Amino acid sequence: ALKANGYFGHELEVYLVRLLFCLFADDTGIFPSGAFYNYVENSKQDGSDLSARIGKLFDVLNMPDDVRKMQALLTPDLKQFRYINGGLFADRLYTPDYNAAMRKTLIECCDFDWAAISPAIFGAMFQGVMNPDERRALGAHYTSEENILKLANPLFLDSLWEEFEDAKHDAKTLEAFHGKISRLKFLDPACGCGNFLIITYKELRRLEIELLKFRQESAQMQIMAADFNELAKVNVGQFYGIEYEDFPCQIARVGMWLTDHLMNNRVAELFGMPFCRLPLAESATIVRGNALALDWAEIVPKSELSYIIGNPPFVGARIMNAEQKEDMGAVFADVKNYGNLDYVTAWYKKAAEYIGGTNIKVAFVSTNSVSQGEQVALLWKPLFEDCKIKIDFAYRTFKWSNEAKGKAAVHCVIIGFSMNTVSAENIIYDEDGVPAEAVNINPYLINADTVFIESRTKPICDVPEIGIGNKPIDGGFYLFTEEERDAFLLKEPQDADLFRPWIGSHEFINRYCRYCLWLGDCTPSELKARPEALKRIAAVRDFRLSSVSAGTRKIADVPTRFHVENMPISNYLLIPRVSSERRRYIPIGFIGKNTFSSDSVHIIPDATLYHFGILTSNVHMAWVRTVCGRLKSDYRYSKDVVYNNFPWVDVNDEQRKLIEDLAQGVLDARAAYPDSSLADLYDPLAMPPGLLKAHQRLDRAVMKLYGGENWKSEAECVAALMERYKALTEENE
């Protein structure tokens, strides 16, 4: 309604934040109970005076007590509102006009019980009012309290609670511990609406309240109302944030104040005394700006900071805007091929550089892309080798959840790191949050030696080379459905011998076929006798000439040829480049030599049943799940990172024959369902028992080849593969 009346932008955002504060204050004791509700209710029914009334209220909330004393005409309904301070109401604001409907809506908001509010609602509220394009451009996704605690507990909360339990036995030690937690400082360099800061502050205050309660109950001290401000040492001034957008900055500041007040209310309930920090004397430092361009040390000195936390923006490498690409160039100026890194990685690098020579610990929630595919070596190799960091704890991939509508459909990891001299403990949490101690956590979040699986143009082992299928760059003029091919042949039946079955990832997995008109082998005289084919050639030439790519315009000179041609002379093995992460196995299979493949698949022309058996096994799939990149959450199989780096084992003839027989068993089990697509056969809910058993027999045999009869988890399998990979790379150096 406010937007419809021409009220938008910065003023609208500040206005909404102030209203949110008033609604909250009405139910939590900042204002006398129901004071704001009554103030709004006492306006005219048509809302004509509500704009002026709210504007006057904002002025009064910014009016110190000494000024109020001189306001002889200040009405009683305004005198009841306390001076808030803290800058929230400092700036004069144009207030929008109201009508009866808008007044009614505000009163309905007043009827809500804001005392029960969760701090997570602020981030959810902001995400809810953004449109999807804005969210995607900013990478704006807000983290639930559950996921924030997944980060905060192993980073500092668990150890603080343990230290508190140990300190209980000595009054001086406990007092020293209290002083310690009051000096801890936290920075969220992508704070959004402040959820990480809000939850962290709430948990730190909860710890402090337990400490004070224990000291009182154990007669170590008597807590009096007069000295509570001195005794409650933890305050919002220990928290710092950086945020690019203005509105979330405003929400973050208010959210911290409101959380402070909520915790003060708990103190009042526990100790039976009033405690309210008004006027607001302390404030979280929330800086509006580009965190990747700012000097963090100017916001909070390294010598004072304890922890860096947060959920940096999720923006993929291929969808960044110009400013974000410029940020990446500035942060990764010394890293080759940084253009393949997602935006979130810049926060990792900036944090790693900032903590150099300190005991500061860092933990971020981010997309799992930072621990998969080619991004691992690009990001973590300079962090480990140049910045000398180590990973202290990690949550392996888990599905994102938060309270907001339009929440992100992403898979996340949490990674905590510090200088390699700071922390000795290493903990890996699985998707369900079950912890396990690790000797070392490598960048793939595996308990194994640190390795970097970098792009490689040739296989590391003696196996057939892999490539992509054909890439026509034809504008679709050479590709046909069966119906389109038949219609074409009605006009020019002599072209039947020029059509080839055409298959890509989608066609292969879903068991259907398209067709390609292949004219590259035709002589000029043959083409002249095919007028319909000539029309297609002309259309392809025009399409290529109109391209903005110089390379595409160049191949317009040879319009009958594909940009990439890969046509094996014998049957070949096909691997889809993208496949659903729901499947335990990527469907792969053999294709006849007369079928042309598109560039949406990888092909291995000289592959045998043995190669098929290893590649379709759970051992190879464990490798894929760990080191491949992702398209959204789907597997993105790659030649240079996944296949070329996979460590094969040497086998004798008997072992090879066994794998070949079991691999044929998988193909035979598929063949029993000629009317089912591979998508159906490999759906985890519909996979036929016979096919599953065939795969399991093959899996056991391949695991035995790799010495994995006693592996208890996929992580152990990957750790063994990485050990083998490391040995192979050392041999080849």
XYZ file of C-alpha atoms in Angstrom:
733
model
C 0.000 0.000 0.000
C 2.876 2.379 0.791
C 4.501 1.647 -2.567
C 1.186 2.155 -4.335
C 1.051 5.633 -2.822
C 4.445 6.567 -4.262
C 6.529 5.835 -1.177
C 9.572 3.705 -1.985
C 13.354 3.434 -1.830
C 15.456 4.416 1.179
C 12.703 6.334 2.961
C 10.291 3.416 2.675
C 12.903 1.029 4.049
C 13.724 3.242 7.050
C 10.022 3.822 7.685
C 9.282 0.088 7.739
C 12.170 -0.570 10.121
C 10.903 2.118 12.503
C 7.387 0.680 12.422
C 8.822 -2.775 13.104
C 10.636 -1.396 16.139
C 7.454 0.250 17.442
C 5.413 -2.915 16.994
C 8.027 -4.928 18.838
C 8.463 -2.292 21.568
C 4.725 -2.285 22.240
C 4.742 -5.956 23.266
C 8.091 -6.253 25.060
C 8.113 -3.452 27.615
C 10.137 -0.860 25.729
C 6.896 1.094 25.463
C 4.114 0.849 28.044
C 2.040 -2.177 27.065
C -0.262 -1.356 24.134
C 0.870 2.286 23.957
C 1.613 2.227 20.221
C -1.581 0.286 19.479
C -3.665 2.860 21.380
C -1.800 5.719 19.715
C -2.697 4.356 16.265
C -6.225 3.406 17.344
C -6.872 6.987 18.509
C -6.292 8.368 15.014
C -9.187 9.257 12.745
C -11.107 6.377 11.164
C -10.241 7.505 7.651
C -6.503 7.607 8.487
C -6.188 11.224 7.402
C -4.230 12.306 10.512
C -2.166 9.118 10.992
C 0.776 10.276 8.895
C 1.236 13.377 11.059
C 0.734 11.432 14.292
C 3.384 8.862 13.390
C 5.772 11.593 12.251
C 5.374 13.342 15.613
C 5.922 10.061 17.455
C 9.197 9.516 15.600
C 10.316 13.010 16.682
C 9.489 12.249 20.310
C 11.326 8.919 20.228
C 14.430 10.891 19.229
C 13.900 13.529 21.973
C 16.270 13.328 24.989
C 14.764 13.721 28.458
C 16.266 17.185 29.048
C 14.610 18.443 25.862
C 11.294 16.858 26.807
C 11.210 18.838 30.031
C 11.041 22.019 27.977
C 8.174 20.715 25.820
C 5.289 22.088 27.901
C 2.711 21.283 25.227
C 3.767 17.650 24.733
C 0.569 15.605 25.114
C 0.314 12.725 27.614
C -0.085 10.129 24.862
C 3.383 11.141 23.579
C 5.084 11.637 26.945
C 4.652 7.925 27.721
C 7.105 6.952 24.947
C 10.731 6.744 26.093
C 13.748 8.301 24.421
C 15.256 5.602 22.208
C 18.482 7.190 20.930
C 20.924 5.003 18.997
C 20.281 6.862 15.738
C 17.199 4.875 14.776
C 14.915 7.937 14.832
C 17.597 10.588 14.349
C 16.863 11.620 10.766
C 13.738 13.553 9.871
C 11.627 11.419 7.564
C 8.805 12.277 5.217
C 5.910 10.114 6.374
C 3.397 8.821 3.807
C -0.296 9.586 3.815
C -2.687 6.934 5.100
C -6.215 5.977 4.163
C -8.733 3.892 6.098
C -7.509 0.591 4.639
C -3.874 1.327 5.459
C -4.804 2.346 8.999
C -6.732 -0.911 9.409
C -3.695 -2.917 8.208
C -1.405 -1.204 10.725
C -3.852 -1.909 13.545
C -3.962 -5.569 12.498
C -0.155 -5.610 12.706
C -0.435 -4.234 16.233
C -2.697 -7.159 17.148
C 0.106 -9.633 16.413
C 2.130 -10.796 19.450
C 5.558 -9.389 18.597
C 7.006 -10.551 21.911
C 7.186 -14.066 20.484
C 9.167 -12.961 17.426
C 12.165 -14.966 16.256
C 15.167 -12.928 15.100
C 15.170 -15.055 11.943
C 12.010 -13.255 10.851
C 14.027 -10.172 9.914
C 16.027 -11.983 7.262
C 12.948 -13.857 6.108
C 11.016 -10.595 5.856
C 13.688 -8.978 3.724
C 14.021 -12.013 1.452
C 10.236 -12.130 1.093
C 9.970 -8.561 -0.228
C 12.776 -9.026 -2.777
C 11.866 -10.315 -6.193
C 13.692 -13.444 -7.444
C 15.856 -11.482 -9.878
C 17.080 -9.197 -7.088
C 17.850 -12.192 -4.889
C 19.766 -13.896 -7.664
C 21.797 -10.808 -8.550
C 22.781 -10.144 -4.938
C 23.103 -13.766 -3.910
C 20.790 -12.838 -1.032
C 19.781 -15.872 0.982
C 19.141 -15.784 4.709
C 20.166 -18.449 7.139
C 17.938 -20.209 9.654
C 18.789 -20.319 13.353
C 19.342 -24.076 13.032
C 21.992 -23.603 10.359
C 23.612 -20.673 12.170
C 24.061 -22.876 15.236
C 25.627 -25.574 13.054
C 28.351 -23.008 12.457
C 28.462 -21.284 15.853
C 28.523 -24.377 18.053
C 31.756 -25.945 16.749
C 33.367 -22.572 16.064
C 33.082 -21.183 19.612
C 29.896 -21.947 21.562
C 30.687 -25.553 22.447
C 34.136 -24.649 23.755
C 32.797 -21.646 25.695
C 30.202 -23.785 27.456
C 32.879 -26.352 28.298
C 35.106 -23.592 29.636
C 32.206 -22.265 31.710
C 31.679 -25.708 33.275
C 35.382 -25.922 34.141
C 35.446 -22.370 35.505
C 32.548 -22.953 37.911
C 34.881 -24.473 40.477
C 36.818 -21.275 41.135
C 35.346 -17.793 41.617
C 38.354 -15.961 40.169
C 38.503 -18.245 37.152
C 34.797 -17.717 36.559
C 35.180 -13.956 36.843
C 38.065 -14.078 34.366
C 35.922 -16.155 32.005
C 33.161 -13.550 32.248
C 35.648 -10.885 31.286
C 36.790 -13.011 28.342
C 33.340 -13.400 26.807
C 32.723 -9.655 27.230
C 35.824 -8.965 25.111
C 35.069 -11.381 22.272
C 34.402 -9.582 19.012
C 32.611 -10.914 15.953
C 32.598 -9.767 12.331
C 30.103 -10.838 9.682
C 31.426 -9.387 6.403
C 28.212 -10.203 4.519
C 25.737 -9.690 7.316
C 22.508 -9.059 5.417
C 19.793 -8.517 8.012
C 22.158 -9.584 10.775
C 20.885 -13.088 11.531
C 24.350 -14.441 12.332
C 25.080 -11.508 14.623
C 21.645 -11.667 16.244
C 21.790 -15.401 16.994
C 25.407 -15.215 18.154
C 24.605 -12.334 20.475
C 21.571 -14.137 21.854
C 23.624 -17.260 22.578
C 26.436 -15.273 24.187
C 23.935 -13.453 26.414
C 22.332 -16.792 27.298
C 25.729 -18.041 28.443
C 26.301 -14.876 30.451
C 22.895 -15.156 32.132
C 23.690 -18.732 33.164
C 27.000 -17.513 34.537
C 25.356 -14.753 36.604
C 22.651 -17.109 37.774
C 25.272 -19.627 38.915
C 27.255 -16.976 40.762
C 24.168 -15.780 42.569
C 22.953 -19.276 43.456
C 26.385 -20.339 44.667
C 26.621 -17.179 46.819
C 29.677 -15.978 44.899
C 27.899 -12.630 44.545
C 24.637 -10.827 45.167
C 23.041 -9.339 42.077
C 21.395 -6.031 42.750
C 19.335 -3.908 40.364
C 21.655 -0.958 40.876
C 24.751 -2.773 39.625
C 23.271 -4.911 36.853
C 24.492 -2.693 34.009
C 27.978 -3.255 35.301
C 27.511 -6.983 35.814
C 25.908 -7.671 32.391
C 29.118 -7.094 30.484
C 28.236 -8.676 27.127
C 26.729 -6.056 24.807
C 25.915 -5.355 21.181
C 29.059 -3.231 20.783
C 31.055 -6.458 20.408
C 29.483 -7.122 17.001
C 30.420 -5.822 13.552
C 28.857 -6.327 10.158
C 29.312 -5.245 6.547
C 26.360 -5.176 4.180
C 26.014 -3.914 0.620
C 22.347 -2.886 0.739
C 20.868 -0.174 2.952
C 17.616 -1.830 4.028
C 19.202 -4.954 5.550
C 21.708 -2.679 7.322
C 18.800 -0.935 8.995
C 17.168 -4.244 9.931
C 20.449 -5.610 11.316
C 20.925 -2.634 13.649
C 17.340 -2.793 14.918
C 17.488 -6.577 15.185
C 20.480 -6.335 17.498
C 18.708 -3.775 19.712
C 15.581 -5.880 19.872
C 17.572 -8.997 20.706
C 19.328 -7.064 23.450
C 15.976 -6.091 24.879
C 14.645 -9.657 24.674
C 17.640 -10.921 26.623
C 17.242 -8.119 29.162
C 13.651 -9.263 29.649
C 14.969 -12.741 30.433
C 17.250 -11.197 33.029
C 14.307 -9.396 34.567
C 12.293 -12.621 34.704
C 15.138 -14.654 36.190
C 16.194 -12.186 38.843
C 12.930 -10.407 39.532
C 14.234 -6.947 38.745
C 13.735 -4.403 35.946
C 16.590 -4.125 33.479
C 16.338 -2.092 30.293
C 19.203 -0.467 28.370
C 17.402 2.719 27.393
C 18.320 5.181 26.106
C 20.369 3.006 23.744
C 24.020 3.557 24.575
C 25.672 0.709 22.659
C 25.115 -0.278 19.055
C 26.419 -2.969 16.755
C 28.716 -1.502 14.111
C 26.962 -2.211 10.810
C 28.827 -0.676 7.890
C 27.146 -0.229 4.553
C 29.563 -0.931 1.733
C 31.204 -3.489 -0.532
C 32.970 -5.909 1.810
C 35.356 -6.985 -0.936
C 36.529 -3.410 -1.496
C 36.706 -2.324 2.160
C 39.647 -2.788 4.523
C 38.194 -4.942 7.296
C 40.925 -3.845 9.678
C 39.544 -0.294 9.546
C 36.185 -1.598 10.787
C 37.595 -3.795 13.543
C 41.352 -4.133 14.206
C 42.854 -7.601 13.855
C 44.185 -7.421 17.399
C 40.634 -7.106 18.768
C 38.700 -9.516 16.545
C 37.964 -13.079 17.681
C 35.763 -14.624 14.989
C 34.625 -14.053 11.408
C 31.266 -15.638 10.631
C 28.580 -15.488 7.983
C 26.872 -16.612 4.841
C 28.478 -14.762 1.903
C 26.450 -14.260 -1.305
C 25.688 -17.238 -3.525
C 26.387 -16.065 -7.094
C 27.707 -18.505 -9.679
C 30.815 -17.831 -11.741
C 28.803 -17.530 -14.951
C 26.063 -15.192 -13.712
C 28.011 -12.439 -11.926
C 27.410 -8.853 -12.934
C 30.186 -6.481 -14.014
C 30.818 -5.120 -10.515
C 31.024 -8.583 -9.009
C 33.508 -9.666 -11.693
C 35.582 -6.580 -10.891
C 35.531 -7.566 -7.206
C 36.782 -11.039 -8.109
C 39.579 -9.572 -10.194
C 40.715 -7.425 -7.279
C 40.638 -10.236 -4.707
C 42.103 -12.957 -6.951
C 44.547 -10.863 -8.930
C 47.308 -13.410 -8.221
C 45.231 -16.517 -9.050
C 45.157 -17.941 -12.568
C 41.720 -18.867 -13.988
C 39.864 -17.177 -11.112
C 37.006 -16.549 -13.563
C 35.851 -20.118 -12.865
C 35.300 -19.337 -9.182
C 31.913 -18.479 -7.650
C 31.480 -15.100 -5.956
C 31.392 -16.604 -2.456
C 35.034 -17.686 -2.747
C 36.206 -14.067 -2.560
C 35.136 -13.946 1.112
C 37.206 -17.039 1.840
C 40.305 -15.505 0.309
C 39.813 -12.093 1.900
C 39.243 -13.685 5.313
C 42.282 -15.950 4.961
C 44.478 -12.966 4.164
C 42.995 -10.885 6.984
C 43.670 -13.470 9.723
C 47.338 -13.902 8.822
C 49.493 -13.937 11.952
C 46.476 -13.972 14.316
C 44.391 -16.433 16.328
C 41.175 -15.357 14.607
C 38.919 -18.231 13.555
C 36.618 -18.129 10.529
C 33.544 -20.109 9.545
C 31.249 -19.587 6.569
C 28.095 -21.225 5.272
C 28.374 -21.425 1.500
C 27.376 -23.421 -1.533
C 29.107 -26.783 -1.726
C 30.785 -25.639 -4.955
C 33.750 -24.476 -2.825
C 34.560 -28.105 -2.031
C 33.885 -29.658 -5.451
C 35.231 -29.641 -8.971
C 37.913 -27.363 -10.331
C 37.074 -24.645 -7.796
C 38.799 -26.617 -5.030
C 42.317 -26.272 -6.404
C 41.742 -22.707 -7.625
C 40.529 -21.528 -4.213
C 42.159 -23.677 -1.571
C 45.640 -24.182 -2.984
C 46.640 -20.516 -2.453
C 44.833 -20.483 0.911
C 46.762 -23.516 2.144
C 50.095 -22.752 0.539
C 50.249 -18.951 0.670
C 47.957 -18.029 3.580
C 48.952 -21.095 5.650
C 45.435 -21.886 6.831
C 43.954 -25.222 7.895
C 40.381 -26.467 8.039
C 39.325 -26.985 11.663
C 35.828 -28.358 11.148
C 33.362 -28.885 8.343
C 29.777 -29.848 7.707
C 29.652 -31.908 4.554
C 26.893 -31.162 2.040
C 23.429 -30.612 3.507
C 20.227 -29.226 2.035
C 19.523 -25.589 2.673
C 16.582 -24.512 4.797
C 15.355 -21.215 6.194
C 12.123 -19.516 7.193
C 11.701 -17.357 4.098
C 9.413 -17.796 1.126
C 11.337 -18.411 -2.092
C 14.153 -19.994 -0.112
C 17.255 -21.054 -1.956
C 17.228 -24.445 -3.682
C 20.880 -25.106 -2.915
C 23.150 -27.556 -1.170
C 25.512 -26.080 1.376
C 28.624 -26.794 3.386
C 29.993 -25.114 6.504
C 33.752 -24.719 6.693
C 35.660 -23.425 9.710
C 39.303 -22.503 9.295
C 42.158 -20.649 10.947
C 45.918 -20.289 10.723
C 47.536 -23.726 10.830
C 49.110 -22.898 14.198
C 45.837 -22.134 16.003
C 43.644 -25.226 16.339
C 44.655 -28.862 16.666
C 41.188 -30.459 16.703
C 39.588 -31.534 13.417
C 35.900 -32.503 13.249
C 33.843 -33.511 10.204
C 30.033 -33.533 10.472
C 27.963 -35.595 8.071
C 24.683 -34.416 6.528
C 22.801 -35.461 9.667
C 25.181 -33.542 11.934
C 26.976 -36.617 13.311
C 30.552 -35.617 14.203
C 33.702 -37.637 13.587
C 37.263 -36.785 14.502
C 39.666 -36.447 11.596
C 43.431 -36.567 11.355
C 43.271 -33.938 8.623
C 40.409 -32.272 6.767
C 41.281 -31.650 3.154
C 39.486 -29.136 0.892
C 37.112 -31.842 -0.352
C 36.020 -32.166 3.303
C 37.447 -35.672 3.543
C 39.582 -37.117 6.342
C 42.628 -37.554 4.139
C 45.883 -35.916 3.175
C 45.557 -32.530 1.543
C 45.507 -32.971 -2.221
C 44.407 -30.691 -5.029
C 42.850 -32.448 -7.990
C 43.697 -30.043 -10.761
C 42.638 -29.952 -14.378
C 44.534 -32.511 -16.471
C 44.383 -32.842 -20.274
C 45.377 -36.540 -20.391
C 44.407 -39.451 -18.099
C 46.741 -39.994 -15.164
C 46.545 -43.759 -15.817
C 46.836 -45.909 -18.937
C 43.192 -45.853 -20.022
C 41.373 -44.704 -23.188
C 41.102 -40.966 -23.690
C 37.747 -39.268 -23.301
C 36.231 -36.436 -25.306
C 32.975 -34.642 -25.926
C 30.528 -35.426 -28.683
C 29.805 -33.241 -31.696
C 29.145 -29.526 -31.392
C 27.367 -28.344 -34.550
C 26.764 -24.619 -33.804
C 24.045 -24.829 -36.441
C 21.144 -22.905 -34.923
C 19.271 -26.211 -34.867
C 18.959 -26.384 -38.662
C 20.716 -29.771 -38.879
C 18.771 -31.377 -35.997
C 15.365 -33.059 -36.379
C 12.760 -34.897 -34.390
C 11.517 -38.085 -36.034
C 8.447 -36.230 -37.309
C 10.551 -33.375 -38.688
C 12.896 -35.821 -40.422
C 9.972 -37.633 -42.048
C 8.486 -34.343 -43.257
C 11.856 -33.339 -44.729
C 12.216 -36.668 -46.540
C 8.796 -36.293 -48.144
C 10.287 -33.306 -49.984
C 13.706 -34.832 -50.604
C 13.677 -38.638 -50.167
C 17.171 -39.035 -51.624
C 18.588 -37.555 -48.395
C 17.614 -40.562 -46.267
C 21.201 -41.853 -46.257
C 22.435 -38.516 -44.805
C 20.454 -38.756 -41.576
C 22.139 -40.157 -38.482
C 20.585 -40.888 -35.085
C 21.529 -38.024 -32.742
C 21.816 -38.479 -28.992
C 22.660 -36.215 -26.071
C 22.339 -36.570 -22.283
C 18.589 -36.043 -22.233
C 17.925 -38.335 -25.193
C 20.160 -41.080 -23.793
C 18.778 -41.025 -20.240
C 15.172 -40.792 -21.404
C 15.595 -43.297 -24.267
C 14.446 -41.374 -27.272
C 16.241 -40.296 -30.399
C 16.586 -37.257 -32.600
C 18.275 -37.101 -35.960
C 21.095 -35.153 -37.501
C 21.473 -34.220 -41.164
C 25.183 -34.865 -41.799
C 26.398 -33.167 -44.978
C 30.087 -32.930 -44.167
C 31.034 -35.900 -46.362
C 29.055 -34.770 -49.414
C 30.792 -33.592 -52.563
C 29.719 -30.290 -54.194
C 27.972 -32.163 -56.994
C 26.007 -34.244 -54.487
C 24.926 -31.124 -52.610
C 23.780 -29.412 -55.802
C 21.342 -32.277 -56.328
C 19.775 -31.709 -52.900
C 17.950 -28.323 -52.881
C 16.313 -28.842 -49.452
C 19.685 -29.666 -47.940
C 21.151 -26.547 -49.584
C 18.493 -24.442 -47.832
C 19.700 -25.836 -44.509
C 23.320 -25.094 -45.388
C 22.427 -21.490 -46.228
C 20.494 -21.108 -42.969
C 23.453 -22.430 -40.952
C 25.833 -20.099 -42.747
C 23.600 -17.088 -42.025
C 23.221 -18.127 -38.391
C 26.975 -18.315 -37.933
C 27.618 -15.029 -39.710
C 25.176 -13.249 -37.396
C 26.975 -14.425 -34.261
C 28.793 -11.997 -31.957
C 31.555 -14.606 -31.615
C 34.449 -14.181 -34.034
C 35.131 -17.938 -33.875
C 31.572 -18.753 -34.898
C 31.646 -16.251 -37.772
C 34.863 -17.851 -38.991
C 33.323 -21.326 -39.363
C 30.550 -19.831 -41.503
C 33.018 -20.433 -44.350
C 32.514 -24.200 -43.930
C 28.765 -24.441 -43.181
C 28.516 -28.197 -43.831
C 30.994 -28.989 -41.040
C 30.448 -28.976 -37.286
C 32.459 -26.786 -34.956
C 33.573 -29.916 -33.049
C 33.451 -33.284 -34.796
C 33.934 -36.515 -32.878
C 32.600 -39.515 -34.783
C 34.099 -42.805 -33.605
C 34.665 -45.566 -36.133
C 33.477 -48.216 -33.671
C 31.014 -48.510 -30.805
C 31.775 -46.186 -27.908
C 30.949 -45.571 -24.248
C 28.730 -42.581 -23.484
C 28.687 -40.650 -20.174
C 26.140 -37.831 -19.712
C 27.827 -34.578 -18.728
C 24.939 -33.693 -16.380
C 22.888 -36.170 -14.382
C 20.501 -35.921 -11.425
C 22.084 -36.097 -7.974
C 19.157 -38.284 -6.880
C 20.668 -41.225 -8.726
C 23.159 -43.486 -6.987
C 24.730 -44.248 -10.364
C 25.148 -42.019 -13.396
C 23.534 -43.974 -16.256
C 26.255 -44.720 -18.790
C 26.260 -47.149 -21.698
C 27.532 -48.258 -25.100
C 26.337 -46.595 -28.305
C 26.624 -47.848 -31.885
C 29.122 -46.163 -34.206
C 26.402 -44.909 -36.571
C 24.830 -42.780 -33.833
C 26.202 -39.255 -33.518
C 26.516 -37.807 -30.013
C 26.087 -34.188 -29.043
C 28.458 -32.135 -26.904
C 26.163 -32.680 -23.885
C 27.880 -36.042 -23.383
C 31.392 -37.417 -23.016
C 32.399 -40.325 -25.208
C 35.168 -42.921 -24.857
C 35.701 -44.532 -28.285
C 38.026 -47.340 -27.178
C 36.283 -48.322 -23.946
C 35.725 -51.982 -23.079
C 33.351 -53.777 -20.730
C 36.070 -53.536 -18.080
C 36.153 -49.734 -18.345
C 32.366 -49.628 -18.229
C 32.403 -51.797 -15.100
C 34.813 -49.561 -13.199
C 33.149 -46.324 -14.295
C 29.649 -47.456 -13.360
C 30.740 -48.765 -9.940
C 30.104 -47.081 -6.605
C 33.870 -46.588 -6.222
C 33.975 -44.325 -9.254
C 30.683 -42.715 -8.264
C 32.114 -41.857 -4.835
C 34.960 -40.103 -6.651
C 32.467 -38.309 -8.899
C 30.315 -37.110 -6.017
C 33.361 -35.665 -4.282
C 35.390 -34.050 -7.036
C 32.911 -33.230 -9.796
C 31.393 -29.814 -10.238
C 27.658 -29.309 -9.987
C 24.952 -27.744 -12.105
C 22.590 -26.648 -9.345
C 22.851 -29.886 -7.358
C 23.173 -32.248 -10.336
C 26.419 -34.073 -11.112
C 28.494 -32.355 -13.787
C 30.902 -34.984 -15.047
C 34.100 -33.525 -16.458
C 36.931 -34.840 -18.573
C 39.847 -32.888 -17.123
C 39.022 -33.096 -13.408
C 36.924 -36.239 -12.888
C 37.928 -38.778 -15.542
C 41.523 -37.847 -16.249
C 42.408 -37.812 -12.533
C 40.622 -40.999 -11.502
C 43.177 -43.472 -10.071
C 42.736 -46.822 -11.783
C 44.262 -50.012 -10.373
C 46.416 -52.562 -12.167
C 44.565 -55.840 -12.696
C 45.440 -59.296 -13.953
C 43.507 -61.157 -16.631
C 41.357 -63.013 -14.112
C 40.348 -59.817 -12.318
C 39.614 -58.077 -15.610
C 37.448 -60.971 -16.769
C 35.460 -60.899 -13.508
C 34.714 -57.187 -13.854
C 33.736 -57.637 -17.498
C 31.316 -60.451 -16.635
C 29.696 -58.434 -13.836
C 29.503 -55.363 -16.083
C 27.714 -57.432 -18.715
C 25.351 -58.506 -15.953
C 24.379 -54.868 -15.417
C 23.716 -54.419 -19.136
C 21.675 -57.638 -19.240
C 19.601 -56.485 -16.247
C 18.825 -53.259 -18.096
C 17.920 -55.135 -21.267
C 15.174 -56.954 -19.367
C 13.229 -53.661 -19.416
C 13.257 -52.533 -23.070
C 10.308 -50.207 -22.573
C 11.809 -48.383 -19.578
C 14.093 -45.410 -19.878
C 17.353 -45.150 -17.955
C 15.700 -42.336 -16.006
C 13.111 -44.868 -14.819
C 15.586 -47.689 -14.229
C 17.895 -45.509 -12.116
C 15.209 -43.693 -10.180
C 15.994 -44.653 -6.548
C 12.285 -45.310 -5.936
C 11.708 -47.419 -9.061
C 15.028 -49.235 -9.674
C 14.271 -52.913 -10.418
C 15.674 -55.352 -7.805
C 17.500 -57.311 -10.474
C 19.344 -54.246 -11.731
C 20.172 -53.146 -8.193
C 21.603 -56.572 -7.347
C 23.669 -56.590 -10.546
C 25.163 -53.251 -9.568
C 25.803 -54.404 -6.005
C 27.680 -57.500 -7.232
C 29.801 -55.288 -9.450
C 30.335 -52.795 -6.621
C 31.670 -55.464 -4.281
C 34.100 -56.718 -6.889
C 35.441 -53.244 -7.687
C 35.774 -52.406 -3.983
C 37.819 -55.584 -3.549
C 40.122 -54.496 -6.368
C 40.749 -51.268 -4.485
C 41.252 -53.014 -1.138
C 38.019 -51.648 0.242
C 36.313 -54.752 1.599
C 36.217 -53.143 5.059
C 35.280 -49.591 4.083
C 32.466 -48.412 6.321
C 31.562 -45.227 4.470
C 31.896 -43.459 1.160
C 34.266 -40.992 2.831
C 36.689 -43.858 3.570
C 36.499 -44.900 -0.081
C 37.302 -41.387 -1.264
C 40.150 -41.059 1.242
C 41.703 -44.238 -0.181
C 41.251 -42.985 -3.756
C 42.901 -39.694 -2.858
C 45.810 -41.531 -1.278
C 46.214 -43.516 -4.493
C 45.862 -40.321 -6.560
C 48.548 -38.616 -4.476
C 50.929 -41.527 -5.030
C 50.297 -41.436 -8.781
C 50.960 -37.705 -9.035
C 54.194 -38.106 -7.092
C 55.269 -40.902 -9.444
C 54.589 -38.702 -12.476
C 56.511 -35.687 -11.161
